[in-house]
Amino acid sequence: MSASEIPTPIYPGIKLDVNQRPYVNALVITFTAISFITICLRLFSRWWTKIEMWWDDYLIIFAAALCWTLSALLIVEAQQNFFGQHIGKSDRSHLTFFMKIMYGAIILYTMALTSSKLSLLALYWRIFRGSTRQWPIIIAVAVNIVWMLVTKISISSTFLVGLIVTIISIIRLWKLIISDKRLGYGFDPTFNEVESCVWGAVEINLWVVVASIPTLRPLLGKVMRNMKRIAHDDSQLRLPQFFSSRCQNRI
């Protein structure tokens, strides 16, 4: 063994030749693509429905950029710095670079998580903001305002999708506890930190998705209205043809 190599700690159940690079790439790329598509749909929804951009949009774009940067760093770690393999496969120069990137990844994770939650709070404020002096008017003018409240309640129900992110957070914490237990056997960050890092990337990308789902409602509503209008126009066009064919059959 050369002086640059670092021994892999031995513990029960260890497989020295395991390589989790495909696992890292598959999860990170999949959920990064999902968050990217969601952001594109959100921006398209704002443009098509002519809804003005606000702080919730700017914050989620910033959070998404941080998420994608973190995902790119994890892929680089897997490709170049033996991330997903045991530390015995690495050397001191790669390990130093690996630890520097991981330090930056922790900062990116914290900033992305904070920005996505702030975006969700800004969206809450955008939907529900209003003066308390408006409540007598809301009570007096029943029908239209009640329908607006029902709409807001239906929008709020979409936030329940955040339960998925909560489950992912629990999984990440569970994986983090497992990696901490392995520290008792020795120093092996290139392998032990895989699960917590990958599920952290999944978590923040899903936060971007969850914070964007309510903003897609105007887009879906407009699409549904257009589909109904097209279906109605088609039925109006086919109606005379139907009657003419019935008449021809009777002749």
Coordinates of N, CA and C in Angstrom, one line a residue:
M1 N 0.9 -1.2 0.0 CA 0.0 0.0 0.0 C 0.9 1.2 0.0
S2 N 0.6 2.2 -0.9 CA 1.4 3.4 -1.0 C 1.1 4.3 0.1
A3 N 1.9 5.4 0.2 CA 1.7 6.3 1.3 C 0.5 7.2 1.1
S4 N 0.0 7.3 -0.2 CA -1.1 8.1 -0.5 C -2.5 7.4 -0.2
E5 N -2.5 6.1 0.0 CA -3.7 5.3 0.1 C -4.1 5.4 1.6
I6 N -5.5 5.3 1.8 CA -6.0 5.3 3.1 C -6.8 4.0 3.3
P7 N -6.6 3.3 4.5 CA -7.2 2.0 4.7 C -8.7 2.2 4.9
T8 N -9.5 1.2 4.4 CA -10.9 1.2 4.6 C -11.2 0.5 6.0
P9 N -12.0 1.1 6.8 CA -12.4 0.5 8.1 C -13.2 -0.8 7.8
I10 N -13.0 -1.8 8.6 CA -13.7 -3.1 8.4 C -14.8 -3.2 9.5
Y11 N -16.0 -3.5 9.1 CA -17.1 -3.7 10.1 C -18.0 -4.8 9.5
P12 N -18.9 -5.4 10.3 CA -19.8 -6.4 9.8 C -20.6 -6.0 8.6
G13 N -20.7 -6.8 7.6 CA -21.5 -6.6 6.4 C -20.9 -5.7 5.4
I14 N -19.6 -5.3 5.5 CA -19.0 -4.4 4.6 C -18.7 -5.2 3.3
K15 N -18.8 -4.5 2.1 CA -18.4 -5.0 0.8 C -17.4 -4.1 0.2
L16 N -16.2 -4.4 0.2 CA -15.1 -3.5 -0.2 C -15.2 -3.1 -1.6
D17 N -15.8 -3.9 -2.5 CA -15.8 -3.5 -3.9 C -17.1 -2.9 -4.4
V18 N -17.9 -2.5 -3.5 CA -19.2 -1.9 -3.8 C -19.0 -0.5 -4.5
N19 N -19.8 -0.2 -5.4 CA -19.7 1.1 -6.1 C -21.2 1.6 -6.3
Q20 N -21.5 2.7 -5.5 CA -22.8 3.3 -5.6 C -23.0 4.4 -6.5
R21 N -22.1 4.6 -7.4 CA -22.1 5.7 -8.4 C -23.4 5.7 -9.2
P22 N -23.8 4.5 -9.8 CA -25.1 4.5 -10.5 C -26.3 4.9 -9.7
Y23 N -26.3 4.5 -8.4 CA -27.4 4.8 -7.5 C -27.4 6.3 -7.2
V24 N -26.3 6.9 -7.0 CA -26.2 8.4 -6.8 C -26.7 9.1 -8.1
N25 N -26.2 8.7 -9.2 CA -26.5 9.4 -10.5 C -28.0 9.3 -10.8
A26 N -28.6 8.1 -10.5 CA -30.0 7.8 -10.9 C -30.9 8.7 -10.0
L27 N -30.7 8.7 -8.7 CA -31.6 9.5 -7.9 C -31.5 11.0 -8.1
V28 N -30.2 11.4 -8.1 CA -29.9 12.9 -8.2 C -30.5 13.4 -9.5
I29 N -30.1 12.7 -10.6 CA -30.6 13.2 -11.9 C -32.1 13.2 -12.1
T30 N -32.7 12.1 -11.6 CA -34.2 12.0 -11.7 C -34.9 13.1 -11.0
F31 N -34.6 13.4 -9.8 CA -35.3 14.4 -9.0 C -34.9 15.8 -9.4
T32 N -33.6 16.0 -9.9 CA -33.3 17.3 -10.5 C -34.1 17.6 -11.7
A33 N -34.3 16.6 -12.6 CA -35.1 16.8 -13.8 C -36.5 17.1 -13.4
I34 N -37.1 16.5 -12.4 CA -38.4 16.7 -12.0 C -38.6 18.2 -11.5
S35 N -37.6 18.7 -10.7 CA -37.7 20.0 -10.2 C -37.5 21.0 -11.4
F36 N -36.6 20.7 -12.3 CA -36.4 21.6 -13.5 C -37.7 21.7 -14.3
I37 N -38.3 20.6 -14.6 CA -39.6 20.6 -15.4 C -40.6 21.4 -14.6
T38 N -40.7 21.3 -13.3 CA -41.7 22.0 -12.5 C -41.4 23.5 -12.6
I39 N -40.2 23.9 -12.5 CA -39.8 25.4 -12.5 C -40.2 25.9 -13.9
C40 N -39.9 25.1 -15.0 CA -40.3 25.6 -16.3 C -41.8 25.7 -16.5
L41 N -42.5 24.8 -15.9 CA -44.0 24.9 -16.0 C -44.5 26.1 -15.2
R42 N -43.8 26.4 -14.0 CA -44.2 27.5 -13.2 C -44.0 28.8 -14.0
L43 N -42.9 29.0 -14.6 CA -42.6 30.2 -15.3 C -43.5 30.3 -16.6
F44 N -43.8 29.2 -17.2 CA -44.7 29.2 -18.3 C -46.1 29.6 -17.9
S45 N -46.5 29.1 -16.7 CA -47.8 29.4 -16.2 C -47.9 30.9 -15.9
R46 N -46.9 31.5 -15.3 CA -46.9 32.9 -15.0 C -47.0 33.7 -16.4
W47 N -46.3 33.3 -17.4 CA -46.3 34.0 -18.7 C -47.6 33.8 -19.4
W48 N -48.1 32.6 -19.4 CA -49.3 32.4 -20.2 C -50.6 33.0 -19.5
T49 N -50.6 32.9 -18.2 CA -51.8 33.5 -17.5 C -51.6 34.9 -17.2
K50 N -50.4 35.5 -17.5 CA -50.1 36.9 -17.3 C -50.2 37.3 -15.8
I51 N -49.8 36.4 -15.0 CA -49.7 36.7 -13.5 C -48.3 37.3 -13.2
E52 N -48.3 38.4 -12.5 CA -47.1 39.1 -12.3 C -46.1 38.2 -11.4
M53 N -44.8 38.2 -11.7 CA -43.8 37.6 -10.9 C -43.7 38.3 -9.6
W54 N -43.5 37.6 -8.5 CA -43.4 38.2 -7.2 C -42.3 37.5 -6.4
W55 N -42.2 37.8 -5.1 CA -41.1 37.3 -4.3 C -41.1 35.8 -4.2
D56 N -42.3 35.2 -4.2 CA -42.3 33.7 -4.1 C -41.7 33.1 -5.4
D57 N -41.8 33.7 -6.5 CA -41.2 33.2 -7.7 C -39.7 33.4 -7.7
Y58 N -39.2 34.6 -7.3 CA -37.8 34.9 -7.3 C -37.1 34.0 -6.3
L59 N -37.7 33.7 -5.1 CA -37.1 32.9 -4.1 C -37.0 31.4 -4.6
I60 N -38.0 30.9 -5.3 CA -38.0 29.5 -5.7 C -37.0 29.4 -6.8
I61 N -36.9 30.4 -7.7 CA -35.9 30.3 -8.7 C -34.5 30.2 -8.1
F62 N -34.2 31.0 -7.1 CA -32.9 31.0 -6.4 C -32.7 29.7 -5.7
A63 N -33.8 29.1 -5.1 CA -33.6 27.8 -4.4 C -33.4 26.7 -5.4
A64 N -34.0 26.8 -6.6 CA -33.8 25.8 -7.6 C -32.4 25.8 -8.2
A65 N -31.9 27.0 -8.4 CA -30.5 27.1 -8.8 C -29.5 26.5 -7.8
L66 N -29.8 26.7 -6.5 CA -28.9 26.1 -5.5 C -29.1 24.6 -5.5
C67 N -30.3 24.1 -5.7 CA -30.5 22.6 -5.8 C -29.8 22.0 -6.9
W68 N -29.8 22.7 -8.1 CA -29.2 22.1 -9.3 C -27.7 22.2 -9.1
T69 N -27.2 23.2 -8.5 CA -25.7 23.3 -8.2 C -25.3 22.1 -7.3
L70 N -26.1 21.9 -6.2 CA -25.8 20.8 -5.3 C -25.8 19.5 -6.0
S71 N -26.8 19.3 -6.9 CA -26.9 18.0 -7.6 C -25.7 17.8 -8.5
A72 N -25.3 18.9 -9.2 CA -24.1 18.8 -10.0 C -22.8 18.5 -9.2
L73 N -22.7 19.0 -8.0 CA -21.5 18.7 -7.2 C -21.5 17.3 -6.8
L74 N -22.7 16.7 -6.4 CA -22.7 15.3 -6.0 C -22.4 14.4 -7.2
I75 N -22.8 14.8 -8.4 CA -22.4 14.0 -9.6 C -20.9 14.0 -9.8
V76 N -20.4 15.2 -9.7 CA -18.9 15.4 -9.8 C -18.2 14.6 -8.8
E77 N -18.7 14.6 -7.5 CA -18.0 13.8 -6.5 C -18.1 12.3 -6.9
A78 N -19.2 11.8 -7.4 CA -19.3 10.4 -7.8 C -18.4 10.1 -9.0
Q79 N -18.2 11.0 -9.9 CA -17.4 10.7 -11.1 C -15.9 10.8 -10.8
Q80 N -15.5 11.8 -10.0 CA -14.1 12.1 -9.9 C -13.5 11.8 -8.5
N81 N -14.3 11.8 -7.5 CA -13.7 11.7 -6.1 C -14.2 10.5 -5.3
F82 N -14.5 9.4 -6.1 CA -14.8 8.1 -5.5 C -16.0 8.2 -4.5
F83 N -16.9 9.1 -4.7 CA -18.1 9.2 -3.9 C -19.0 8.0 -4.2
G84 N -19.4 7.2 -3.2 CA -20.1 6.0 -3.4 C -19.3 4.8 -3.3
Q85 N -18.0 5.0 -3.1 CA -17.0 3.9 -2.9 C -16.3 4.0 -1.6
H86 N -15.7 2.9 -1.1 CA -15.0 3.0 0.2 C -13.7 3.9 0.0
I87 N -13.3 4.4 1.2 CA -12.2 5.3 1.2 C -10.9 4.7 0.7
G88 N -10.8 3.4 0.8 CA -9.6 2.7 0.4 C -9.4 2.9 -1.1
K89 N -10.4 3.2 -1.9 CA -10.3 3.4 -3.3 C -9.7 4.8 -3.7
S90 N -9.8 5.7 -2.7 CA -9.4 7.1 -2.9 C -7.9 7.3 -2.5
D91 N -7.5 8.5 -2.6 CA -6.1 8.9 -2.0 C -6.3 10.2 -1.4
R92 N -5.2 10.7 -0.8 CA -5.3 11.9 0.0 C -5.7 13.2 -0.8
S93 N -5.2 13.3 -2.0 CA -5.5 14.4 -2.9 C -7.0 14.5 -3.2
H94 N -7.5 13.3 -3.6 CA -8.9 13.2 -4.0 C -9.8 13.4 -2.7
L95 N -9.3 12.9 -1.6 CA -10.1 13.0 -0.4 C -10.2 14.5 0.1
T96 N -9.1 15.2 -0.1 CA -9.1 16.6 0.3 C -10.1 17.4 -0.6
F97 N -10.1 17.1 -1.9 CA -11.0 17.8 -2.8 C -12.5 17.4 -2.5
F98 N -12.6 16.1 -2.1 CA -13.9 15.6 -1.7 C -14.5 16.4 -0.5
M99 N -13.7 16.5 0.5 CA -14.1 17.2 1.7 C -14.5 18.7 1.5
K100 N -13.7 19.3 0.6 CA -14.0 20.7 0.3 C -15.3 20.9 -0.4
I101 N -15.6 20.0 -1.4 CA -16.9 20.0 -2.1 C -18.0 19.7 -1.1
M102 N -17.8 18.8 -0.2 CA -18.9 18.4 0.7 C -19.2 19.6 1.7
Y103 N -18.2 20.4 2.0 CA -18.4 21.5 2.9 C -19.3 22.5 2.1
G104 N -19.0 22.8 0.8 CA -19.8 23.7 0.1 C -21.2 23.1 -0.1
A105 N -21.3 21.8 -0.3 CA -22.6 21.2 -0.4 C -23.5 21.4 0.8
I106 N -22.9 21.4 2.0 CA -23.7 21.6 3.2 C -24.3 23.0 3.2
I107 N -23.5 24.0 2.8 CA -23.9 25.4 2.7 C -25.1 25.5 1.7
L108 N -24.9 24.9 0.5 CA -25.9 24.9 -0.5 C -27.2 24.3 -0.1
Y109 N -27.1 23.2 0.6 CA -28.3 22.5 1.1 C -29.1 23.4 2.1
T110 N -28.4 24.0 3.0 CA -29.0 24.9 4.0 C -29.7 26.1 3.3
M111 N -29.0 26.7 2.3 CA -29.5 27.9 1.7 C -30.7 27.5 0.8
A112 N -30.6 26.4 0.1 CA -31.7 25.9 -0.8 C -33.0 25.6 0.0
L113 N -32.8 24.9 1.2 CA -33.9 24.6 2.0 C -34.6 25.8 2.6
T114 N -33.8 26.8 3.0 CA -34.3 28.0 3.6 C -35.1 28.8 2.5
S115 N -34.5 28.9 1.3 CA -35.1 29.7 0.2 C -36.4 29.1 -0.2
S116 N -36.5 27.8 -0.3 CA -37.7 27.2 -0.8 C -38.8 27.3 0.3
K117 N -38.5 27.3 1.5 CA -39.5 27.5 2.6 C -39.9 28.9 2.6
L118 N -39.0 29.9 2.4 CA -39.4 31.3 2.3 C -40.3 31.5 1.1
S119 N -40.0 30.9 0.0 CA -40.9 31.0 -1.1 C -42.3 30.5 -0.8
L120 N -42.4 29.4 -0.1 CA -43.7 28.9 0.2 C -44.4 29.9 1.2
L121 N -43.7 30.5 2.1 CA -44.3 31.5 3.0 C -44.8 32.7 2.2
A122 N -43.9 33.1 1.2 CA -44.3 34.3 0.4 C -45.5 34.0 -0.4
L123 N -45.7 32.7 -0.9 CA -46.9 32.4 -1.6 C -48.1 32.4 -0.7
Y124 N -47.9 31.9 0.5 CA -49.0 32.1 1.5 C -49.5 33.5 1.6
W125 N -48.5 34.4 1.8 CA -48.7 35.8 2.0 C -49.4 36.4 0.7
R126 N -49.0 36.0 -0.4 CA -49.6 36.5 -1.7 C -51.0 36.1 -1.8
I127 N -51.4 34.9 -1.4 CA -52.7 34.4 -1.5 C -53.6 35.0 -0.4
F128 N -53.2 35.0 0.8 CA -54.1 35.3 1.9 C -53.9 36.7 2.5
R129 N -53.0 37.6 1.9 CA -52.8 38.9 2.4 C -54.1 39.7 2.3
G130 N -54.3 40.6 3.2 CA -55.5 41.5 3.2 C -55.7 42.1 4.5
S131 N -56.4 43.2 4.6 CA -56.6 43.9 5.8 C -57.8 43.2 6.6
T132 N -57.7 43.3 7.9 CA -58.8 42.8 8.8 C -60.1 43.6 8.6
R133 N -59.9 44.8 8.0 CA -61.1 45.6 7.8 C -62.0 45.1 6.7
Q134 N -61.4 44.1 5.9 CA -62.2 43.5 4.8 C -63.2 42.5 5.2
W135 N -63.0 41.9 6.5 CA -63.9 40.8 6.9 C -65.4 41.2 7.0
P136 N -65.8 42.4 7.4 CA -67.2 42.8 7.4 C -67.7 42.7 5.9
I137 N -66.9 43.1 5.0 CA -67.3 43.1 3.6 C -67.5 41.6 3.1
I138 N -66.6 40.8 3.6 CA -66.6 39.4 3.2 C -67.9 38.7 3.8
I139 N -68.3 39.1 5.0 CA -69.5 38.6 5.6 C -70.7 39.1 4.9
A140 N -70.7 40.4 4.5 CA -71.9 41.0 3.9 C -72.1 40.5 2.5
V141 N -71.0 40.4 1.7 CA -71.1 40.0 0.3 C -70.8 38.5 0.3
A142 N -71.8 37.7 0.3 CA -71.6 36.2 0.5 C -71.1 35.4 -0.6
V143 N -71.8 35.5 -1.8 CA -71.7 34.4 -2.8 C -70.3 34.4 -3.4
N144 N -70.0 35.6 -4.1 CA -68.7 35.6 -4.8 C -67.5 35.4 -3.9
I145 N -67.6 36.1 -2.7 CA -66.4 36.0 -1.8 C -66.3 34.6 -1.3
V146 N -67.4 34.0 -1.0 CA -67.3 32.6 -0.4 C -66.7 31.7 -1.5
W147 N -67.1 31.9 -2.7 CA -66.4 31.1 -3.8 C -64.9 31.4 -3.8
M148 N -64.5 32.6 -3.6 CA -63.1 32.9 -3.6 C -62.4 32.2 -2.4
L149 N -63.1 32.1 -1.2 CA -62.5 31.4 -0.1 C -62.4 30.0 -0.4
V150 N -63.5 29.4 -1.0 CA -63.4 28.0 -1.4 C -62.2 27.7 -2.3
T151 N -62.0 28.6 -3.2 CA -60.8 28.5 -4.1 C -59.5 28.5 -3.3
K152 N -59.5 29.4 -2.4 CA -58.2 29.5 -1.6 C -58.1 28.2 -0.7
I153 N -59.2 27.7 -0.2 CA -59.1 26.5 0.6 C -58.6 25.3 -0.3
S154 N -59.1 25.2 -1.5 CA -58.7 24.2 -2.4 C -57.2 24.3 -2.8
I155 N -56.8 25.6 -2.9 CA -55.3 25.8 -3.2 C -54.5 25.3 -2.0
S156 N -55.0 25.7 -0.8 CA -54.3 25.3 0.4 C -54.2 23.8 0.6
S157 N -55.2 23.1 0.1 CA -55.1 21.6 0.3 C -54.0 21.0 -0.5
T158 N -53.5 21.7 -1.6 CA -52.4 21.2 -2.3 C -51.1 21.2 -1.5
F159 N -51.1 22.0 -0.5 CA -49.9 22.1 0.4 C -49.7 20.8 1.2
L160 N -50.8 20.0 1.2 CA -50.6 18.7 1.9 C -49.7 17.8 1.2
V161 N -49.4 18.1 0.0 CA -48.4 17.3 -0.8 C -47.0 17.4 0.0
G162 N -46.9 18.5 0.8 CA -45.6 18.6 1.6 C -45.4 17.5 2.5
L163 N -46.4 16.6 2.7 CA -46.2 15.4 3.6 C -45.2 14.5 3.0
I164 N -45.1 14.5 1.6 CA -44.1 13.7 1.0 C -42.7 14.1 1.4
V165 N -42.5 15.4 1.4 CA -41.2 16.0 1.7 C -40.9 15.7 3.2
T166 N -41.9 15.7 4.0 CA -41.7 15.3 5.4 C -41.2 13.9 5.6
I167 N -41.8 13.0 4.8 CA -41.3 11.6 4.8 C -39.9 11.5 4.3
I168 N -39.6 12.2 3.2 CA -38.2 12.2 2.7 C -37.2 12.7 3.8
S169 N -37.6 13.7 4.5 CA -36.8 14.3 5.6 C -36.5 13.3 6.6
I170 N -37.6 12.5 7.0 CA -37.4 11.4 8.0 C -36.4 10.4 7.5
I171 N -36.6 10.0 6.2 CA -35.6 9.0 5.6 C -34.2 9.5 5.7
R172 N -34.0 10.8 5.3 CA -32.7 11.4 5.3 C -32.1 11.4 6.7
L173 N -32.9 11.7 7.7 CA -32.4 11.7 9.1 C -32.0 10.3 9.6
W174 N -32.9 9.3 9.1 CA -32.6 7.9 9.5 C -31.3 7.5 8.9
K175 N -31.0 7.8 7.6 CA -29.8 7.5 6.9 C -28.6 8.2 7.6
L176 N -28.8 9.4 8.1 CA -27.8 10.1 8.8 C -27.4 9.5 10.1
I177 N -28.4 8.9 10.8 CA -28.1 8.2 12.0 C -27.3 7.0 11.8
I178 N -27.6 6.3 10.7 CA -26.9 5.0 10.3 C -25.5 5.4 10.0
S179 N -25.2 6.4 9.2 CA -23.9 6.8 8.9 C -23.1 7.2 10.1
D180 N -23.7 7.9 11.1 CA -23.1 8.3 12.3 C -22.7 7.1 13.1
K181 N -23.5 6.0 13.1 CA -23.1 4.8 13.8 C -21.9 4.1 13.2
R182 N -21.8 4.3 11.9 CA -20.6 3.6 11.3 C -19.3 4.4 11.6
L183 N -19.4 5.6 12.1 CA -18.2 6.3 12.5 C -17.4 5.6 13.6
G184 N -18.1 4.8 14.3 CA -17.5 4.0 15.4 C -16.5 3.0 14.8
Y185 N -16.7 2.6 13.6 CA -15.8 1.6 12.9 C -14.6 2.3 12.3
G186 N -14.7 3.5 12.0 CA -13.6 4.2 11.3 C -14.0 5.3 10.4
F187 N -13.1 6.0 9.8 CA -13.3 7.1 8.9 C -13.5 6.7 7.5
D188 N -14.8 6.8 6.9 CA -15.1 6.3 5.6 C -16.2 7.2 5.0
P189 N -15.9 8.5 4.8 CA -16.9 9.5 4.4 C -17.4 9.3 3.0
T190 N -16.5 8.8 2.1 CA -16.9 8.7 0.7 C -18.0 7.6 0.5
F191 N -18.1 6.7 1.4 CA -19.2 5.7 1.4 C -20.3 6.0 2.4
N192 N -19.9 6.3 3.6 CA -20.9 6.5 4.6 C -21.9 7.6 4.4
E193 N -21.4 8.7 3.7 CA -22.2 9.9 3.6 C -23.1 9.8 2.3
V194 N -23.1 8.7 1.6 CA -23.8 8.7 0.3 C -25.3 8.8 0.6
E195 N -25.9 8.0 1.5 CA -27.3 8.0 1.7 C -27.8 9.4 2.2
S196 N -27.2 10.0 3.1 CA -27.7 11.2 3.7 C -27.5 12.4 2.6
C197 N -26.5 12.3 1.8 CA -26.3 13.4 0.8 C -27.3 13.2 -0.3
V198 N -27.5 12.0 -0.8 CA -28.4 11.8 -1.9 C -29.8 12.1 -1.5
W199 N -30.3 11.7 -0.3 CA -31.6 11.9 0.1 C -31.8 13.4 0.5
G200 N -30.7 14.1 0.9 CA -30.8 15.5 1.1 C -31.0 16.2 -0.3
A201 N -30.4 15.8 -1.3 CA -30.6 16.4 -2.7 C -32.1 16.1 -3.1
V202 N -32.6 14.9 -2.8 CA -34.0 14.6 -3.2 C -34.9 15.5 -2.4
E203 N -34.6 15.7 -1.1 CA -35.5 16.5 -0.3 C -35.6 18.0 -0.8
I204 N -34.5 18.6 -1.1 CA -34.6 20.0 -1.5 C -35.2 20.1 -2.9
N205 N -34.9 19.2 -3.8 CA -35.6 19.2 -5.1 C -37.1 19.0 -5.0
L206 N -37.5 18.2 -4.1 CA -39.0 18.0 -3.8 C -39.6 19.3 -3.2
W207 N -38.8 20.0 -2.3 CA -39.3 21.2 -1.8 C -39.6 22.2 -2.9
V208 N -38.7 22.3 -3.9 CA -39.0 23.1 -5.1 C -40.3 22.7 -5.8
V209 N -40.5 21.4 -5.9 CA -41.7 20.9 -6.5 C -43.0 21.3 -5.7
V210 N -42.9 21.0 -4.4 CA -44.0 21.3 -3.5 C -44.4 22.8 -3.5
A211 N -43.4 23.6 -3.4 CA -43.6 25.1 -3.4 C -44.1 25.6 -4.7
S212 N -44.0 24.8 -5.8 CA -44.5 25.3 -7.1 C -45.8 24.7 -7.5
I213 N -46.3 23.6 -6.9 CA -47.5 23.0 -7.3 C -48.7 24.0 -7.2
P214 N -48.9 24.8 -6.2 CA -50.1 25.7 -6.1 C -50.1 26.7 -7.3
T215 N -48.9 27.1 -7.7 CA -48.8 28.1 -8.8 C -49.2 27.5 -10.2
L216 N -49.3 26.2 -10.3 CA -49.7 25.6 -11.6 C -51.2 25.5 -11.7
R217 N -51.9 25.9 -10.7 CA -53.4 25.8 -10.7 C -54.0 26.7 -11.8
P218 N -53.5 28.0 -11.9 CA -54.1 28.8 -13.0 C -53.8 28.3 -14.4
L219 N -52.6 27.7 -14.6 CA -52.3 27.1 -15.9 C -53.2 25.9 -16.2
L220 N -53.4 25.0 -15.2 CA -54.3 23.9 -15.4 C -55.7 24.3 -15.6
G221 N -56.2 25.4 -14.9 CA -57.5 25.9 -15.1 C -57.7 26.4 -16.5
K222 N -56.7 27.1 -17.0 CA -56.8 27.7 -18.4 C -56.8 26.6 -19.4
V223 N -56.0 25.6 -19.2 CA -55.9 24.4 -20.1 C -57.3 23.7 -20.1
M224 N -57.9 23.5 -19.0 CA -59.2 22.8 -18.9 C -60.2 23.6 -19.6
R225 N -60.2 24.9 -19.4 CA -61.2 25.8 -20.1 C -61.1 25.7 -21.6
N226 N -59.8 25.7 -22.1 CA -59.6 25.7 -23.5 C -60.1 24.3 -24.1
M227 N -59.8 23.2 -23.3 CA -60.2 21.9 -23.7 C -61.7 21.8 -23.8
K228 N -62.4 22.4 -22.8 CA -63.9 22.4 -22.8 C -64.4 23.2 -24.0
R229 N -63.8 24.3 -24.3 CA -64.2 25.2 -25.4 C -64.0 24.5 -26.7
I230 N -62.9 23.8 -26.9 CA -62.6 23.0 -28.1 C -63.6 21.9 -28.3
A231 N -63.9 21.2 -27.1 CA -64.9 20.1 -27.2 C -66.2 20.6 -27.5
H232 N -66.6 21.8 -27.0 CA -67.9 22.4 -27.3 C -68.0 22.8 -28.8
D233 N -66.9 23.4 -29.3 CA -66.9 23.8 -30.7 C -67.0 22.5 -31.6
D234 N -66.3 21.5 -31.2 CA -66.4 20.2 -32.1 C -67.8 19.7 -32.1
S235 N -68.4 19.7 -30.9 CA -69.8 19.2 -30.8 C -70.8 20.0 -31.7
Q236 N -70.5 21.3 -31.7 CA -71.4 22.2 -32.5 C -71.2 21.9 -34.0
L237 N -69.9 21.6 -34.4 CA -69.6 21.3 -35.8 C -70.2 19.9 -36.2
R238 N -70.1 19.0 -35.3 CA -70.5 17.6 -35.6 C -72.1 17.4 -35.6
L239 N -72.8 18.3 -34.9 CA -74.2 18.2 -34.8 C -74.9 18.2 -36.1
P240 N -74.7 19.2 -37.0 CA -75.4 19.2 -38.3 C -75.0 18.0 -39.1
Q241 N -73.7 17.5 -39.1 CA -73.3 16.4 -39.8 C -74.1 15.1 -39.4
F242 N -74.3 15.1 -38.0 CA -75.1 13.9 -37.5 C -76.5 13.9 -38.0
F243 N -77.2 15.1 -38.0 CA -78.6 15.1 -38.5 C -78.6 14.9 -40.0
S244 N -77.6 15.4 -40.7 CA -77.7 15.2 -42.2 C -77.5 13.7 -42.5
S245 N -76.6 13.0 -41.8 CA -76.4 11.6 -42.0 C -77.7 10.8 -41.7
R246 N -78.4 11.2 -40.6 CA -79.7 10.6 -40.2 C -80.7 10.8 -41.3
C247 N -80.7 12.0 -41.9 CA -81.7 12.2 -42.9 C -81.4 11.4 -44.2
Q248 N -80.1 11.3 -44.5 CA -79.7 10.5 -45.7 C -80.1 9.0 -45.5
N249 N -79.9 8.5 -44.3 CA -80.3 7.1 -44.0 C -81.8 6.9 -44.1
R250 N -82.6 7.9 -43.9 CA -84.0 7.8 -43.9 C -84.5 7.8 -45.4
I251 N -83.8 8.4 -46.3 CA -84.2 8.6 -47.7 C -84.1 7.3 -48.4

